[in-house]
Short mmCIF file of C-alpha atoms in Angstrom, two decimals:
data_model
loop_
_atom_site.label_atom_id
_atom_site.label_comp_id
_atom_site.label_asym_id
_atom_site.label_seq_id
_atom_site.Cartn_x
_atom_site.Cartn_y
_atom_site.Cartn_z
CA UNK Z 24 125.64 117.61 106.43
CA UNK Z 25 123.78 118.86 109.57
CA UNK Z 26 123.24 116.34 112.06
CA UNK Z 27 120.99 116.11 115.36
CA UNK Z 28 121.26 113.37 117.94
CA UNK Z 29 118.77 112.87 120.80
CA UNK Z 30 119.28 110.46 123.69
CA UNK Z 31 117.85 108.65 125.17
CA UNK Z 32 115.80 107.04 122.47
CA UNK Z 33 113.27 106.24 125.00
CA UNK Z 34 112.58 106.42 128.49
CA UNK Z 35 109.96 104.98 131.01
CA UNK Z 36 109.38 106.66 133.98
CA UNK Z 37 106.73 107.19 137.02
CA UNK Z 38 104.38 110.04 137.70
CA UNK Z 39 106.19 112.56 139.62
CA UNK Z 40 109.79 111.78 138.26
CA UNK Z 41 111.89 114.55 136.86
CA UNK Z 42 113.35 113.53 133.37
CA UNK Z 43 116.23 115.28 131.35
CA UNK Z 44 116.05 114.71 127.37
CA UNK Z 45 119.49 115.58 125.44
CA UNK Z 46 120.09 117.00 121.88
CA UNK Z 47 123.43 117.30 120.49
CA UNK Z 48 123.96 118.89 117.13
CA UNK Z 49 126.48 119.60 114.35
CA UNK Z 50 125.38 122.33 112.24
CA UNK Z 51 127.11 124.75 110.05
CA UNK Z 52 125.92 128.37 110.88
CA UNK Z 53 123.48 127.71 113.69
CA UNK Z 54 120.48 129.84 114.08
CA UNK Z 55 118.17 128.21 116.40
CA UNK Z 56 117.35 125.01 118.26
CA UNK Z 57 113.78 123.92 118.80
CA UNK Z 58 111.90 121.37 121.15
CA UNK Z 59 108.41 120.10 120.12
CA UNK Z 60 106.25 117.65 121.64
CA UNK Z 61 104.41 115.11 119.16
CA UNK Z 62 101.51 112.79 120.71
CA UNK Z 63 99.49 111.42 117.81
CA UNK Z 64 99.54 113.77 115.05
CA UNK Z 65 101.21 117.26 114.77
CA UNK Z 66 104.55 118.34 116.60
CA UNK Z 67 103.38 120.90 119.14
CA UNK Z 68 105.92 123.68 119.83
CA UNK Z 69 107.56 123.90 123.16
CA UNK Z 70 110.51 126.11 122.94
CA UNK Z 71 112.91 127.97 120.59
CA UNK Z 72 116.49 128.74 121.78
CA UNK Z 73 119.16 131.13 120.18
CA UNK Z 74 121.23 132.15 122.83
CA UNK Z 75 123.55 130.08 125.53
CA UNK Z 76 122.85 129.76 128.98
CA UNK Z 77 119.32 131.48 128.94
CA UNK Z 78 116.79 129.08 130.37
CA UNK Z 79 113.30 129.03 128.94
CA UNK Z 80 110.66 127.79 130.97
CA UNK Z 81 107.00 126.85 130.60
CA UNK Z 82 105.33 125.25 133.38
CA UNK Z 83 107.01 122.02 134.48
CA UNK Z 84 109.14 122.18 131.39
CA UNK Z 85 112.43 123.99 130.80
CA UNK Z 86 115.27 124.04 128.54
CA UNK Z 87 118.67 125.41 127.86
CA UNK Z 88 121.40 125.73 125.29
CA UNK Z 89 125.08 125.41 125.31
CA UNK Z 90 126.37 126.72 122.01
CA UNK Z 91 129.80 125.92 123.10
CA UNK Z 92 129.58 122.18 123.67
CA UNK Z 93 126.72 122.09 120.93
CA UNK Z 94 123.83 120.58 123.01
CA UNK Z 95 120.59 121.45 124.57
CA UNK Z 96 118.49 119.64 127.32
CA UNK Z 97 114.79 119.63 127.99
CA UNK Z 98 113.76 119.04 131.58
CA UNK Z 99 110.53 117.92 132.95
CA UNK Z 100 109.76 117.85 136.42
CA UNK Z 101 106.80 116.30 138.28
CA UNK Z 102 106.04 114.19 135.15
CA UNK Z 103 102.33 113.35 134.41
CA UNK Z 104 100.84 110.55 132.29
CA UNK Z 105 100.01 113.48 129.93
CA UNK Z 106 103.64 113.88 129.03
CA UNK Z 107 103.87 110.83 127.55
CA UNK Z 108 104.87 111.54 123.89
CA UNK Z 109 107.66 111.75 121.56
CA UNK Z 110 110.03 114.85 122.23
CA UNK Z 111 111.56 115.99 118.91
CA UNK Z 112 114.84 118.39 118.82
CA UNK Z 113 115.39 120.29 115.58
CA UNK Z 114 118.08 122.64 114.43
CA UNK Z 115 117.94 125.32 111.97
CA UNK Z 116 120.56 126.68 110.09
CA UNK Z 117 121.32 130.10 108.50
CA UNK Z 118 121.69 130.64 104.75
CA UNK Z 119 123.40 133.60 102.96
CA UNK Z 120 123.39 136.85 104.97
CA UNK Z 121 122.27 135.16 108.26
CA UNK Z 122 118.62 134.50 106.79
CA UNK Z 123 116.80 131.40 107.44
CA UNK Z 124 116.73 128.74 104.87
CA UNK Z 125 113.48 127.57 106.84
CA UNK Z 126 115.04 124.10 107.12
CA UNK Z 127 114.68 122.25 110.28
CA UNK Z 128 116.83 118.96 110.78
CA UNK Z 129 115.33 116.97 113.39
CA UNK Z 130 116.55 114.25 115.85
CA UNK Z 131 115.24 111.02 115.99
CA UNK Z 132 113.07 111.77 119.06
CA UNK Z 133 112.92 110.45 122.40
CA UNK Z 134 109.80 108.45 123.30
CA UNK Z 135 108.64 109.29 126.92
CA UNK Z 136 106.40 107.13 128.58
CA UNK Z 137 105.07 108.16 131.94
CA UNK Z 138 103.34 105.43 133.99
CA UNK Z 139 100.63 106.20 136.86
CA UNK E 18 95.82 131.85 117.21
CA UNK E 19 98.39 129.43 116.23
CA UNK E 20 96.48 127.11 114.17
CA UNK E 21 97.34 125.37 110.82
CA UNK E 22 94.57 123.38 109.41
CA UNK E 23 95.00 120.62 107.05
CA UNK E 24 92.59 118.26 104.80
CA UNK E 25 91.72 115.64 104.28
CA UNK E 26 92.84 114.01 107.55
CA UNK E 27 93.07 110.82 106.04
CA UNK E 28 93.32 109.74 102.27
CA UNK E 29 93.38 106.43 100.77
CA UNK E 30 94.58 106.44 96.81
CA UNK E 31 95.45 104.14 94.16
CA UNK E 32 98.63 104.59 92.47
CA UNK E 33 96.71 105.95 89.20
CA UNK E 34 94.74 108.50 91.34
CA UNK E 35 95.25 112.03 91.28
CA UNK E 36 94.41 113.80 94.73
CA UNK E 37 95.61 116.98 96.52
CA UNK E 38 96.39 117.80 100.03
CA UNK E 39 95.21 121.29 101.34
CA UNK E 40 96.70 123.38 104.15
CA UNK E 41 95.54 126.77 105.37
CA UNK E 42 96.82 129.20 108.12
CA UNK E 43 95.52 132.76 109.14
CA UNK E 44 98.38 133.78 111.15
CA UNK E 45 99.92 135.98 108.61
CA UNK E 46 102.66 133.74 108.05
CA UNK E 47 104.75 134.17 104.85
CA UNK E 48 106.83 130.96 105.02
CA UNK E 49 105.03 127.54 104.56
CA UNK E 50 106.35 124.04 104.44
CA UNK E 51 105.33 120.49 103.43
CA UNK E 52 107.19 117.72 105.50
CA UNK E 53 106.71 113.93 105.11
CA UNK E 54 106.83 111.60 108.08
CA UNK E 55 107.22 107.76 108.15
CA UNK E 56 106.31 105.85 110.90
CA UNK E 57 108.64 105.98 114.16
CA UNK E 58 110.91 108.49 112.21
CA UNK E 59 111.22 112.34 112.39
CA UNK E 60 109.66 114.52 110.12
CA UNK E 61 111.71 115.26 106.76
CA UNK E 62 111.32 118.52 104.74
CA UNK E 63 110.08 118.24 101.23
CA UNK E 64 109.35 122.03 100.19
CA UNK E 65 109.58 125.47 101.51
CA UNK E 66 107.53 128.36 100.18
CA UNK E 67 108.25 131.98 101.21
CA UNK E 68 106.16 134.77 100.05
CA UNK E 69 104.34 132.36 97.66
CA UNK E 70 107.50 131.38 95.73
CA UNK E 71 109.19 127.85 96.29
CA UNK E 72 112.48 128.50 97.69
CA UNK E 73 113.61 124.93 98.65
CA UNK E 74 112.72 121.61 96.96
CA UNK E 75 114.53 118.72 98.90
CA UNK E 76 114.88 116.63 95.68
CA UNK E 77 111.30 115.57 95.68
CA UNK E 78 110.17 113.34 93.13
CA UNK E 79 107.90 115.05 90.51
CA UNK E 80 104.84 113.09 91.48
CA UNK E 81 104.54 115.44 94.33
CA UNK E 82 103.99 118.92 93.15
CA UNK E 83 103.24 121.93 95.75
CA UNK E 84 101.33 125.02 94.78
CA UNK E 85 101.08 128.10 96.97
CA UNK E 86 97.98 129.94 95.38
CA UNK E 87 98.11 132.60 98.23
CA UNK E 88 99.73 133.52 101.38
CA UNK E 89 97.21 131.51 103.36
CA UNK E 90 97.05 128.46 101.39
CA UNK E 91 99.43 125.48 100.29
CA UNK E 92 98.72 122.57 98.34
CA UNK E 93 100.25 119.41 97.62
CA UNK E 94 99.21 117.59 94.29
CA UNK E 95 99.93 114.03 94.26
CA UNK E 96 100.01 111.75 91.10
CA UNK E 97 100.96 108.28 90.30
CA UNK E 98 102.37 107.55 93.63
CA UNK E 99 103.94 104.54 95.02
CA UNK E 100 102.97 102.29 98.20
CA UNK E 101 106.22 103.80 99.73
CA UNK E 102 104.70 107.18 99.58
CA UNK E 103 102.32 106.19 102.40
CA UNK E 104 103.09 108.31 105.36
CA UNK E 105 101.90 111.32 107.60
CA UNK E 106 102.10 114.65 105.38
CA UNK E 107 102.63 117.60 107.78
CA UNK E 108 102.21 121.28 106.77
CA UNK E 109 103.84 123.81 108.81
CA UNK E 110 104.14 127.75 108.78
CA UNK E 111 106.35 130.43 110.21
CA UNK E 112 106.83 134.05 109.90
CA UNK E 113 108.70 135.88 107.61
CA UNK E 114 111.74 134.00 107.46
CA UNK E 115 113.70 136.95 106.33
CA UNK E 116 112.95 139.14 109.17
CA UNK E 117 114.24 136.96 112.00
CA UNK E 118 114.27 133.83 114.08
CA UNK E 119 110.72 132.07 114.06
CA UNK E 120 109.44 129.06 115.02
CA UNK E 121 107.32 126.52 113.07
CA UNK E 122 104.01 125.75 113.96
CA UNK E 123 102.75 122.36 112.50
CA UNK E 124 99.05 121.24 111.37
CA UNK E 125 97.38 117.99 112.43
CA UNK E 126 98.90 116.24 109.19
CA UNK E 127 97.12 114.22 106.48
CA UNK E 128 97.63 110.26 106.92
CA UNK E 129 98.14 109.17 103.23
CA UNK E 130 97.79 105.50 102.32
CA UNK E 131 98.66 104.49 98.90
CA UNK E 132 97.32 101.07 97.57
#
């Protein structure tokens, strides 16, 4: 059974701090790892990672994947109160012939709270 | 445009009611998904449609009945639900899942309460 574990489960920081969120996984036929941010409603897409060692960046957020050690990290620098949210890591596995089942297995999420 | 829309935003229904949730996307995506999310839990996959055909049913009870009338629309028909079915129901879509890796985009969800 595919498994995704995130840590820490919750984190409280002050504005300006840098945070690192962790995601480890056990998946048969890994295809991709995705990070989402969920505030009140829908998860919003942040990054999709498929290759090891290639950092993806978007503003103050960055993420990298290690397919040998089976984990990913999400970094947020100079945190702001608007970064307060649940950060979800999800992994997608391949089906027959390398195609996608379309099934995302989510971790429990990390609840990030940023105080002013 | 990376928008997935869902209606209604909130729904309260009794256990004998029949209702439907609707999802729409105009991004040309050919894969659409229904997820269920309980409070403080991650989303759990219910159904996957690929090219308007049901490709994954994650052993969902028959009181949930999905329908994909065309490539832009996805419905979830509800009948004889139980109070434990109360949750946030999320719709998502992605590009043709046979063509390569692509991310799923989520709608805002329907908050369902079964009384």
